[in-house]
Short mmCIF file of N, CA, C and O and ligand atoms in Angstrom, two decimals:
data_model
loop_
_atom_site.label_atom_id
_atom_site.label_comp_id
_atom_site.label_asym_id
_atom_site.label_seq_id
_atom_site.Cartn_x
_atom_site.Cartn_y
_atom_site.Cartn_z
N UNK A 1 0.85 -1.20 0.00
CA UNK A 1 0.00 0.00 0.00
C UNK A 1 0.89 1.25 0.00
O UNK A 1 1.81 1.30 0.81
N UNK A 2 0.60 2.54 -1.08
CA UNK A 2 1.50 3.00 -1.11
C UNK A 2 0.93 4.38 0.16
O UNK A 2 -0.24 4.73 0.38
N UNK A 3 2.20 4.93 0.81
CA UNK A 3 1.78 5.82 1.59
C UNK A 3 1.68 7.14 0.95
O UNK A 3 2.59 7.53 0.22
N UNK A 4 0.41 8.02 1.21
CA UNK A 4 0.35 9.71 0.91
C UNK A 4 1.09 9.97 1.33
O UNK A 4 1.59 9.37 2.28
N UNK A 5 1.67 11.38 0.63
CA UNK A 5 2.88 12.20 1.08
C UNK A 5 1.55 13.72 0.82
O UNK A 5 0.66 13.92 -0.02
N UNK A 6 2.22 14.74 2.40
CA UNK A 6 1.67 15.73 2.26
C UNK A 6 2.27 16.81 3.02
O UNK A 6 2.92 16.55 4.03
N UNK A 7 2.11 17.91 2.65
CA UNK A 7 2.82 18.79 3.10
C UNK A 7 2.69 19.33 4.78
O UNK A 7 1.62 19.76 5.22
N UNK A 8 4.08 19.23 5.72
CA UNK A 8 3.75 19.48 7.40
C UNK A 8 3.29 20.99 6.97
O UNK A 8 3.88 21.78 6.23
N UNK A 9 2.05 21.14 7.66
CA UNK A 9 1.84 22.59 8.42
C UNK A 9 3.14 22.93 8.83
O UNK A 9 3.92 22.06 9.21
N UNK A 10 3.60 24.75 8.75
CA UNK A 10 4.78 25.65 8.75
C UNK A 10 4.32 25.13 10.66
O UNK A 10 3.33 24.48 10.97
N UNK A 11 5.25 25.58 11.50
CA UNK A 11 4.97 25.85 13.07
C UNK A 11 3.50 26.84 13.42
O UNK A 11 2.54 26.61 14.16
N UNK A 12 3.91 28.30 12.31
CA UNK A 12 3.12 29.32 12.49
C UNK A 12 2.11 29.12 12.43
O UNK A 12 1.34 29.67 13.21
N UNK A 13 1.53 27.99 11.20
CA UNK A 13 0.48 27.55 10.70
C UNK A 13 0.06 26.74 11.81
O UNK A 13 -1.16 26.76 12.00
N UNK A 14 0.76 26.02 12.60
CA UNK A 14 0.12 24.46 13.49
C UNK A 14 -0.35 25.37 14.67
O UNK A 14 -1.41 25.10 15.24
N UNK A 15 0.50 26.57 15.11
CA UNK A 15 0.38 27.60 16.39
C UNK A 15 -1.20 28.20 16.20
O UNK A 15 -2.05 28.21 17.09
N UNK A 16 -1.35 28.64 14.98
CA UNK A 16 -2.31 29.09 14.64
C UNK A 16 -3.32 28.25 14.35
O UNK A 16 -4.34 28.93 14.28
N UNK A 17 -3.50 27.39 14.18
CA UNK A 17 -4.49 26.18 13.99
C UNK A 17 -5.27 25.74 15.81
O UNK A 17 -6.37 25.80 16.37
N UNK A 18 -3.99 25.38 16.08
CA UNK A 18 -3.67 24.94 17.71
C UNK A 18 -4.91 25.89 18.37
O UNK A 18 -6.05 25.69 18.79
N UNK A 19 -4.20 26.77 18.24
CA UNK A 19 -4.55 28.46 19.20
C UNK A 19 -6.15 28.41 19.12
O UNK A 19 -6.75 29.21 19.85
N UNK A 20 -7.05 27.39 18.15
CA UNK A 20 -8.37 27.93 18.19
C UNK A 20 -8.76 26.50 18.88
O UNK A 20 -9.89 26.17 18.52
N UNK A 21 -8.10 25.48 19.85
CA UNK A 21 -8.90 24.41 20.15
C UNK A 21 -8.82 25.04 21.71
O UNK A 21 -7.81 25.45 22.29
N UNK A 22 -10.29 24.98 22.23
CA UNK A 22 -10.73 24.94 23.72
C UNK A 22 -10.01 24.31 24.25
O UNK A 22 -10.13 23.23 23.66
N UNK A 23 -9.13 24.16 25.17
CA UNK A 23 -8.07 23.28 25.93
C UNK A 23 -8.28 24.44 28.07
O UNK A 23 -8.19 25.57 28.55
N UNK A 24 -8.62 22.76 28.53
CA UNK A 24 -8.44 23.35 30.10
C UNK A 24 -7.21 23.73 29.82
O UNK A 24 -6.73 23.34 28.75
N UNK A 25 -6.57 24.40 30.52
CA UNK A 25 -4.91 25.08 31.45
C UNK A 25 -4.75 24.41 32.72
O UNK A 25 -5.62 24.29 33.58
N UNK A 26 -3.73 24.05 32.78
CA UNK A 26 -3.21 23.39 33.89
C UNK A 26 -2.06 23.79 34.27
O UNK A 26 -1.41 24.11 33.27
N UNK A 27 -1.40 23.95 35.37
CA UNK A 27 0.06 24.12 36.06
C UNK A 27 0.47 22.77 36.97
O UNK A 27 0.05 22.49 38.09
N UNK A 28 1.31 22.12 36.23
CA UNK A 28 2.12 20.70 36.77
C UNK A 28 3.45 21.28 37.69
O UNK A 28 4.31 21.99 37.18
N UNK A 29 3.48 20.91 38.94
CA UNK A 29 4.97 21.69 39.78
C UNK A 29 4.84 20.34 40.14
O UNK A 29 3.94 19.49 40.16
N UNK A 30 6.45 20.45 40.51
CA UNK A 30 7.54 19.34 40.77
C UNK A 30 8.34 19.85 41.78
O UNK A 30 8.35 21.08 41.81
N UNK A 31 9.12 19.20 42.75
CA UNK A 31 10.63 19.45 43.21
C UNK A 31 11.39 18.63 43.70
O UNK A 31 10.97 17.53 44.04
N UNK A 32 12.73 18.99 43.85
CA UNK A 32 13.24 18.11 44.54
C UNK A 32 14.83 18.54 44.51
O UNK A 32 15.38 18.96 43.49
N UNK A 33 15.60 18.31 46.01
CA UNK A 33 16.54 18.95 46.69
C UNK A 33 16.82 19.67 45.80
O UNK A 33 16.39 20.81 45.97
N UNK A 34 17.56 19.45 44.61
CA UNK A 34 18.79 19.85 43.63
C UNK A 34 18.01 21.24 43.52
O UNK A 34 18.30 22.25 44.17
N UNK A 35 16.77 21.11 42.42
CA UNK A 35 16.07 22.10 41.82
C UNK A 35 15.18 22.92 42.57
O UNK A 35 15.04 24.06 42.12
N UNK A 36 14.66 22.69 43.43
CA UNK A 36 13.72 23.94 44.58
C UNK A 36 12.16 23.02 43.61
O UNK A 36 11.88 21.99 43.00
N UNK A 37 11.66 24.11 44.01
CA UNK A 37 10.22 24.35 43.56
C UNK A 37 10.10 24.63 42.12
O UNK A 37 10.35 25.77 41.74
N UNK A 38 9.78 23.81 41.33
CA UNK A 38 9.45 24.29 39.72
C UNK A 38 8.05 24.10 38.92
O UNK A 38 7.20 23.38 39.44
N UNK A 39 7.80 24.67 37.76
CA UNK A 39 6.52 24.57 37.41
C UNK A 39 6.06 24.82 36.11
O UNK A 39 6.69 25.78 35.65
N UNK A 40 5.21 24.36 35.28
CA UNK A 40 5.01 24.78 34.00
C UNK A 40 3.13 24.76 33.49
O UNK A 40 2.13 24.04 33.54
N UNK A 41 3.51 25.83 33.11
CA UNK A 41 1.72 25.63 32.23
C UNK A 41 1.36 24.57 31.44
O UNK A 41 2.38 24.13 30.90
N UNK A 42 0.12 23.80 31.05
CA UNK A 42 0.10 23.00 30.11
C UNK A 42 -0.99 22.64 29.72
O UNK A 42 -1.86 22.48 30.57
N UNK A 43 -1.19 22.49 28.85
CA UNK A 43 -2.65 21.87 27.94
C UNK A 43 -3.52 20.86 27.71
O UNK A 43 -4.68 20.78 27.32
N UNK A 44 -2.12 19.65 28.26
CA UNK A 44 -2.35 18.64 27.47
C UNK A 44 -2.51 17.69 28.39
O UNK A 44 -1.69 16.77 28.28
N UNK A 45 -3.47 17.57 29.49
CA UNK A 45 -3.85 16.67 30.70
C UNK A 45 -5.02 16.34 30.06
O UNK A 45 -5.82 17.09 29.50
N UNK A 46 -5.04 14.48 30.29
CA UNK A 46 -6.09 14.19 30.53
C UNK A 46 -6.49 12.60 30.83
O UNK A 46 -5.88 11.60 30.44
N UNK A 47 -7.60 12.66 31.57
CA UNK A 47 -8.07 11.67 32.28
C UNK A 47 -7.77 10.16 32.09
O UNK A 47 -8.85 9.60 32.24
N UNK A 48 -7.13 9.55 31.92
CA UNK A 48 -6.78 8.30 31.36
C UNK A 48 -7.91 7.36 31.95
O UNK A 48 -8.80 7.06 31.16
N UNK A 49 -7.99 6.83 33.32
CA UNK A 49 -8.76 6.23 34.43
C UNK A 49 -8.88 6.63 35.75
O UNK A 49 -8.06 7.20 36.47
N UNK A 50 -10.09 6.24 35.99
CA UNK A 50 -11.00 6.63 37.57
C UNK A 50 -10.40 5.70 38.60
O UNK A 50 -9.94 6.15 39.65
N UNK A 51 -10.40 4.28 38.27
CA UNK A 51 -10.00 3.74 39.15
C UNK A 51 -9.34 2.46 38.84
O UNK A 51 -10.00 1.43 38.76
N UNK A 52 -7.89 2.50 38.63
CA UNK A 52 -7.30 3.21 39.65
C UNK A 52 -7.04 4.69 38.70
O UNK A 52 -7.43 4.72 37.54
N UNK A 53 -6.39 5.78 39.27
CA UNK A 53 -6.95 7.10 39.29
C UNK A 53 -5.48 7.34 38.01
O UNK A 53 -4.35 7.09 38.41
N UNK A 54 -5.64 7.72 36.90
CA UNK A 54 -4.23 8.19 35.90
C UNK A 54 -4.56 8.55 35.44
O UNK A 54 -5.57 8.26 34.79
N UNK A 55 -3.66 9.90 35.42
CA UNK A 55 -3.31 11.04 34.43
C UNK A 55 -2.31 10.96 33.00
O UNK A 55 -1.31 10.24 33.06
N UNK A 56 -2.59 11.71 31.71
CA UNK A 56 -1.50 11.68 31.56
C UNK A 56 -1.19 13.02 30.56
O UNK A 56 -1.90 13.53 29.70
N UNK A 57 -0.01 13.33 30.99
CA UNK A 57 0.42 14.63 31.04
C UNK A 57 1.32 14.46 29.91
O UNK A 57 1.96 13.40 29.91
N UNK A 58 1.51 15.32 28.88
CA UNK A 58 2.68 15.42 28.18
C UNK A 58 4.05 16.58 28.07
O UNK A 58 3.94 17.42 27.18
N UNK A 59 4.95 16.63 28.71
CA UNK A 59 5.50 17.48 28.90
C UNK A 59 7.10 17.53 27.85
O UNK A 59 7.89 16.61 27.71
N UNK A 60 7.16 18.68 27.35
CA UNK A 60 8.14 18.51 26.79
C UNK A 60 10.11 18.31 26.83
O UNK A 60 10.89 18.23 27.78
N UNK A 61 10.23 18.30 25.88
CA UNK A 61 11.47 17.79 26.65
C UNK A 61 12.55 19.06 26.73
O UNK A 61 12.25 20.16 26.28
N UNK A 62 13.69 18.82 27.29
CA UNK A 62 14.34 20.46 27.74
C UNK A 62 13.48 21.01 28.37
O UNK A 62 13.57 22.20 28.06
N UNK A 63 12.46 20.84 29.29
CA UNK A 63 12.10 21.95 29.96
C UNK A 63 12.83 21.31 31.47
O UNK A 63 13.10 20.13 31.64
N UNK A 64 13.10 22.70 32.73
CA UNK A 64 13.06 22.25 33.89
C UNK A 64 12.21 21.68 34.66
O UNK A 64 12.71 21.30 35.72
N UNK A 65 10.82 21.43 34.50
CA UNK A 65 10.18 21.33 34.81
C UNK A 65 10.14 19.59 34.63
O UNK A 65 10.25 18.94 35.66
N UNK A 66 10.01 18.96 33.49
CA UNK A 66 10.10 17.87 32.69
C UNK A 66 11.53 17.29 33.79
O UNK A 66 11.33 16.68 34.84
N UNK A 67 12.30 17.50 33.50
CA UNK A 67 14.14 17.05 34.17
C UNK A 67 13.48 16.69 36.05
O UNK A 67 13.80 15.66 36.65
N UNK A 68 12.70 17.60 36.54
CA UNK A 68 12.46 17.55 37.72
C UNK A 68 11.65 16.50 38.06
O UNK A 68 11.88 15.58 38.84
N UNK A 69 10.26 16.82 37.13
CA UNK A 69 9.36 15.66 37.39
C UNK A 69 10.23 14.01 37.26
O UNK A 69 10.06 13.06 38.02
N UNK A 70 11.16 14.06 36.05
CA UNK A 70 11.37 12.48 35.91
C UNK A 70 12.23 12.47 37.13
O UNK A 70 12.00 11.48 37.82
N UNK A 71 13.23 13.32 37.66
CA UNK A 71 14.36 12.65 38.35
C UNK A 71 13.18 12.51 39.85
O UNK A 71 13.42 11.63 40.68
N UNK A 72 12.03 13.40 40.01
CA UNK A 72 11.52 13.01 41.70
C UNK A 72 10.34 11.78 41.25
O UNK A 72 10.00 10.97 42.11
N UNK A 73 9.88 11.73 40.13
CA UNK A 73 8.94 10.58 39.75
C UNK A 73 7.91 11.06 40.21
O UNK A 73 6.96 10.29 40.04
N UNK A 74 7.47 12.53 41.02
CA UNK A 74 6.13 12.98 41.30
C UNK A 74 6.20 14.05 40.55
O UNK A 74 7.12 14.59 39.94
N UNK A 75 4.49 14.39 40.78
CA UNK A 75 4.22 16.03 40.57
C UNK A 75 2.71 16.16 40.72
O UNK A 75 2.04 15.16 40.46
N UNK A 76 2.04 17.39 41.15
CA UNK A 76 1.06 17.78 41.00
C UNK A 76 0.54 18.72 40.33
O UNK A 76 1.24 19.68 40.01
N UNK A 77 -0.62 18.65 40.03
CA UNK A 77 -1.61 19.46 38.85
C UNK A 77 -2.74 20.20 39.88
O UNK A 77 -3.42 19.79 40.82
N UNK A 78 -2.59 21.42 39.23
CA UNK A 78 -3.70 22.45 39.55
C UNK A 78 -4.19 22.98 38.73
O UNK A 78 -3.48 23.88 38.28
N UNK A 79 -5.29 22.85 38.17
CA UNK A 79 -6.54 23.05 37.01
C UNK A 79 -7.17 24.46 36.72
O UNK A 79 -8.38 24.69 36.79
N UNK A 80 -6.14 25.44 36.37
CA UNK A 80 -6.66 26.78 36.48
C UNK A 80 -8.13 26.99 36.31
O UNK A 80 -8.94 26.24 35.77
N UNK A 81 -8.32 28.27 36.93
CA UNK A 81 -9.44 28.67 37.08
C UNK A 81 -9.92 29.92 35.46
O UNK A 81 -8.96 30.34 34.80
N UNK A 82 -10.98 30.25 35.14
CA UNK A 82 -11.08 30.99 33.96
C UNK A 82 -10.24 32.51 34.15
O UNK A 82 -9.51 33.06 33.34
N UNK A 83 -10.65 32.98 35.61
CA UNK A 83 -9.37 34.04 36.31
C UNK A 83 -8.30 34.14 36.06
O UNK A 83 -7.89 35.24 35.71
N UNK A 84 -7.34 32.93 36.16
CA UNK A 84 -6.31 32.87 36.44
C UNK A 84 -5.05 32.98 35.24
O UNK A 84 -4.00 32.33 35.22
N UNK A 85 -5.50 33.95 34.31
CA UNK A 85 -4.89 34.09 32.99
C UNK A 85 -3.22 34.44 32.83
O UNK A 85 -2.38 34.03 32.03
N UNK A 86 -3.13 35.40 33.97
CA UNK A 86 -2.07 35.94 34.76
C UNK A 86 -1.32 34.58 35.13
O UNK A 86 -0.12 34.50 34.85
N UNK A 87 -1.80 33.77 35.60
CA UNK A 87 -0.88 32.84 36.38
C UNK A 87 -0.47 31.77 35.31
O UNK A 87 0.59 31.13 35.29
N UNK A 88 -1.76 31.68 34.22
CA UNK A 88 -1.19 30.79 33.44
C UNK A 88 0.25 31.51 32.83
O UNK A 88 1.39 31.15 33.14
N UNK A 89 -0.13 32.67 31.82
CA UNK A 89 1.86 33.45 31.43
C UNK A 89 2.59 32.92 32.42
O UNK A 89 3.30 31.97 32.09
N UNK A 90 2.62 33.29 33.57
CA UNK A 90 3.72 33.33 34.10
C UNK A 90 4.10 31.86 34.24
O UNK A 90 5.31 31.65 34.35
N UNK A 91 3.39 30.95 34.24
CA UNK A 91 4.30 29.72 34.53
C UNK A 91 4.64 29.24 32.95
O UNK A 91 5.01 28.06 32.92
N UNK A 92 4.58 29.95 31.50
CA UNK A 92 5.08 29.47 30.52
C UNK A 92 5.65 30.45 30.24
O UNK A 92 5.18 30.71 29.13
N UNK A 93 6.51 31.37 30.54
CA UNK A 93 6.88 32.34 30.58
C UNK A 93 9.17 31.80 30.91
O UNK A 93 9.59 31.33 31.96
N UNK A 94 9.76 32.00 30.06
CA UNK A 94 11.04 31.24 30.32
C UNK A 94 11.93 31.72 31.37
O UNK A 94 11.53 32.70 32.00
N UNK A 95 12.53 31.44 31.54
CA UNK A 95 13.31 32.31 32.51
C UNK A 95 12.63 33.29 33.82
O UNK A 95 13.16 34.15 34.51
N UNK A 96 11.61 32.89 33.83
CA UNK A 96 10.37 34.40 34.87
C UNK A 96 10.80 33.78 36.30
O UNK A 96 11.02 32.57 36.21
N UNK A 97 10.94 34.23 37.41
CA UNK A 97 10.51 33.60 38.77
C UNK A 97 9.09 33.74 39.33
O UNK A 97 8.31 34.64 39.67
N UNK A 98 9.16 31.82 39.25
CA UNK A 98 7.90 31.74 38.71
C UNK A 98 7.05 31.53 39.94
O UNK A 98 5.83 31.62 39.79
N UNK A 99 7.64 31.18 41.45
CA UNK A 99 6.75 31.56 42.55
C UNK A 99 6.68 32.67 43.23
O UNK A 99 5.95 32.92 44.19
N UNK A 100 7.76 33.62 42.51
CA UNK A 100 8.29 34.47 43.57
C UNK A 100 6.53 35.45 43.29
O UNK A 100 5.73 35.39 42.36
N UNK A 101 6.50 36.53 45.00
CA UNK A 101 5.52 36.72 45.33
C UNK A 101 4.30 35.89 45.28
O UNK A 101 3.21 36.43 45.47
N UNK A 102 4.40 34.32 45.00
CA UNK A 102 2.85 33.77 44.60
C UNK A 102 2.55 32.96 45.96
O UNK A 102 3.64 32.54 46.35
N UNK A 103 1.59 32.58 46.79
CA UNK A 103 0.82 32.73 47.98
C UNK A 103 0.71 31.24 47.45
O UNK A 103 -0.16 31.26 46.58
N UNK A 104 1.24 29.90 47.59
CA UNK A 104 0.85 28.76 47.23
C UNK A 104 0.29 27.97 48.55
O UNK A 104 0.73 28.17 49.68
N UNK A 105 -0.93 26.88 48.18
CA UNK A 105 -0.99 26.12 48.78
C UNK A 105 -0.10 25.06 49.14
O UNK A 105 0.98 25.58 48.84
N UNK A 106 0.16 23.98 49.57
CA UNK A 106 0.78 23.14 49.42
C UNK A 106 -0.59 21.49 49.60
O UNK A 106 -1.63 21.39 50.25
N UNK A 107 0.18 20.43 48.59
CA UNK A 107 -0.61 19.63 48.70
C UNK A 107 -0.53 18.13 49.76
O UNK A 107 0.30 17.71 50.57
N UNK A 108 -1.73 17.67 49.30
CA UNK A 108 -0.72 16.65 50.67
C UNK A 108 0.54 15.72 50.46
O UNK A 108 1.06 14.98 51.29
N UNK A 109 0.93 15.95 49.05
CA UNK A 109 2.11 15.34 49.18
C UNK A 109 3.53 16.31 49.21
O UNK A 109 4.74 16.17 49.03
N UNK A 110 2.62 17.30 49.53
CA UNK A 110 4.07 18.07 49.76
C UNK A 110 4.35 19.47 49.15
O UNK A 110 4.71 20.57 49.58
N UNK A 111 4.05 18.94 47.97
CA UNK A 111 4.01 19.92 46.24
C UNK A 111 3.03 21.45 46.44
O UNK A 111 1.94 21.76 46.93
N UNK A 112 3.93 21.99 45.89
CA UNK A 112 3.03 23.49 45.70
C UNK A 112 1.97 23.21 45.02
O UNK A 112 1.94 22.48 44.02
N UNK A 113 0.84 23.89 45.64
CA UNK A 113 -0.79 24.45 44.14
C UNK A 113 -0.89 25.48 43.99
O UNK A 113 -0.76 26.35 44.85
N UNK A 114 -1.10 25.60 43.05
CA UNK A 114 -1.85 27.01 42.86
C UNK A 114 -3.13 27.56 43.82
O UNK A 114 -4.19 27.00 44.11
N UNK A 115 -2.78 28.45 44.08
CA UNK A 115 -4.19 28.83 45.44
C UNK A 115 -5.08 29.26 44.31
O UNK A 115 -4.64 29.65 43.23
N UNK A 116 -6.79 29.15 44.70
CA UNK A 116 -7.93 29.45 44.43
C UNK A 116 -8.10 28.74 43.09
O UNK A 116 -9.12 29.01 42.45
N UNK A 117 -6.99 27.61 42.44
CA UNK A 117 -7.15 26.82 41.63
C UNK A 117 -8.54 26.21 41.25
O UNK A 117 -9.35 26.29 42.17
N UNK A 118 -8.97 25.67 40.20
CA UNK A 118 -10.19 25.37 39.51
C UNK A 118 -10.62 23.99 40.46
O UNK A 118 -11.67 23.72 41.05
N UNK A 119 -9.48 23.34 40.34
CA UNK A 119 -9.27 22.31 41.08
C UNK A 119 -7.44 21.66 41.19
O UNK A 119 -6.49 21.90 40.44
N UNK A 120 -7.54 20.67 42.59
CA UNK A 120 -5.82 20.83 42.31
C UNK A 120 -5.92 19.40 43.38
O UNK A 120 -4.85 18.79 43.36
N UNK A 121 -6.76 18.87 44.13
CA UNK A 121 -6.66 17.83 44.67
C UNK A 121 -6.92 16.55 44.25
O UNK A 121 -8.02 16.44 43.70
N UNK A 122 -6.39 15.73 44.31
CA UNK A 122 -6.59 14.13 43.60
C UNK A 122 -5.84 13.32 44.55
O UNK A 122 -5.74 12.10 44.39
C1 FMN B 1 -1.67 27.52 27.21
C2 FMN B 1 -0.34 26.79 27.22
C3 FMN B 1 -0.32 25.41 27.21
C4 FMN B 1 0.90 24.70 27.22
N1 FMN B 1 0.88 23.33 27.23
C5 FMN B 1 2.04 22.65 27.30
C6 FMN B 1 2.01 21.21 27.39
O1 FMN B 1 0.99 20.57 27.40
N2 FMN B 1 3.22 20.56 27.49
C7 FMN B 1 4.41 21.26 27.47
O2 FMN B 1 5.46 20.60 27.54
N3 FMN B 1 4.46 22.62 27.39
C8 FMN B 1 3.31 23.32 27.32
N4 FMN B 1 3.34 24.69 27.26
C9 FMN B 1 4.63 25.39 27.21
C10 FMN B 1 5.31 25.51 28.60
O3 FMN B 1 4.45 26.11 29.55
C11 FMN B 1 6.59 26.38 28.47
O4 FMN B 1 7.44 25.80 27.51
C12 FMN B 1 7.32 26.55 29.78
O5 FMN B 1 8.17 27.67 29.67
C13 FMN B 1 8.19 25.38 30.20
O6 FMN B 1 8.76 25.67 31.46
P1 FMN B 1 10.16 25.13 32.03
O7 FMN B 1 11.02 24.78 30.84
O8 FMN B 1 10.74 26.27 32.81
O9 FMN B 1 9.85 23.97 32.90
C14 FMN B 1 2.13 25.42 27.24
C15 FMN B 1 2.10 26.82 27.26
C16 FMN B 1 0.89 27.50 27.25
C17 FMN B 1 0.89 29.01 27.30
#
């Protein structure tokens, strides 16, 4: 069977395509000794199973955030709120300090949330 060949969408084109699908926002934070507290915005959560309970998150690679989660093997998700537009930039935002001044919860395993989050417990 022979395979179609077709032309990749430019980036600009896929950004712009992308940019019009409804997607919750989420902030995934991680830590552990080496790295402190880290964190990233993201799109791309979703529900795998109820019970037993999996997520699955896709995070890219080179980020700090990604390096942290694999080397502690945890992390938690906080499910922005429609408010929280501000908080989403800043945690995809490169180089930003990204808790500094921010008022976090902490969860029960330890991990920062986002306060007044959409939702952030599991
Ligand atoms: C709305 C939105 C959704 C995003 N979704 C994802 C995602 O699902 N996975 C991902 O790896 N990066 C995603 N990003 C990009 C990261 O937030 C961004 O690259 C961030 O700077 C990575 O942080 P770090 O490298 O400091 O850990 C998203 C950004 C925005 C604004």
């Amino acid at each position: 069977m022979a395979l179609t060949t077709f032309e990749a969408p430019t980036p600009t084109a896929m950004r712009r395509c992308m940019g019009r699908l409804i997607a919750g926002v989420c902030v995934v934070t991680a830590d552990d000794a080496e790295s402190g507290s880290c964190g990233m915005t993201i799109s791309s959560m979703t529900s795998i199973s109820l019970d037993p309970a999996i997520l699955l998150v896709s995070l890219t690679h080179g980020s700090r955030t990604t390096d942290t989660v694999d080397k502690a093997g945890r992390f938690a998700v906080s499910i922005l709120s429609a408010r929280q537009e501000a908080i989403a930039r800043r945690f995809a935002t490169r180089g930003g300090a990204r808790f500094e001044g921010l008022d976090c919860d902490t969860g029960d395993n330890g991990l920062p949330l986002i306060k007044d989050a959409g939702a952030d417990r599991m």
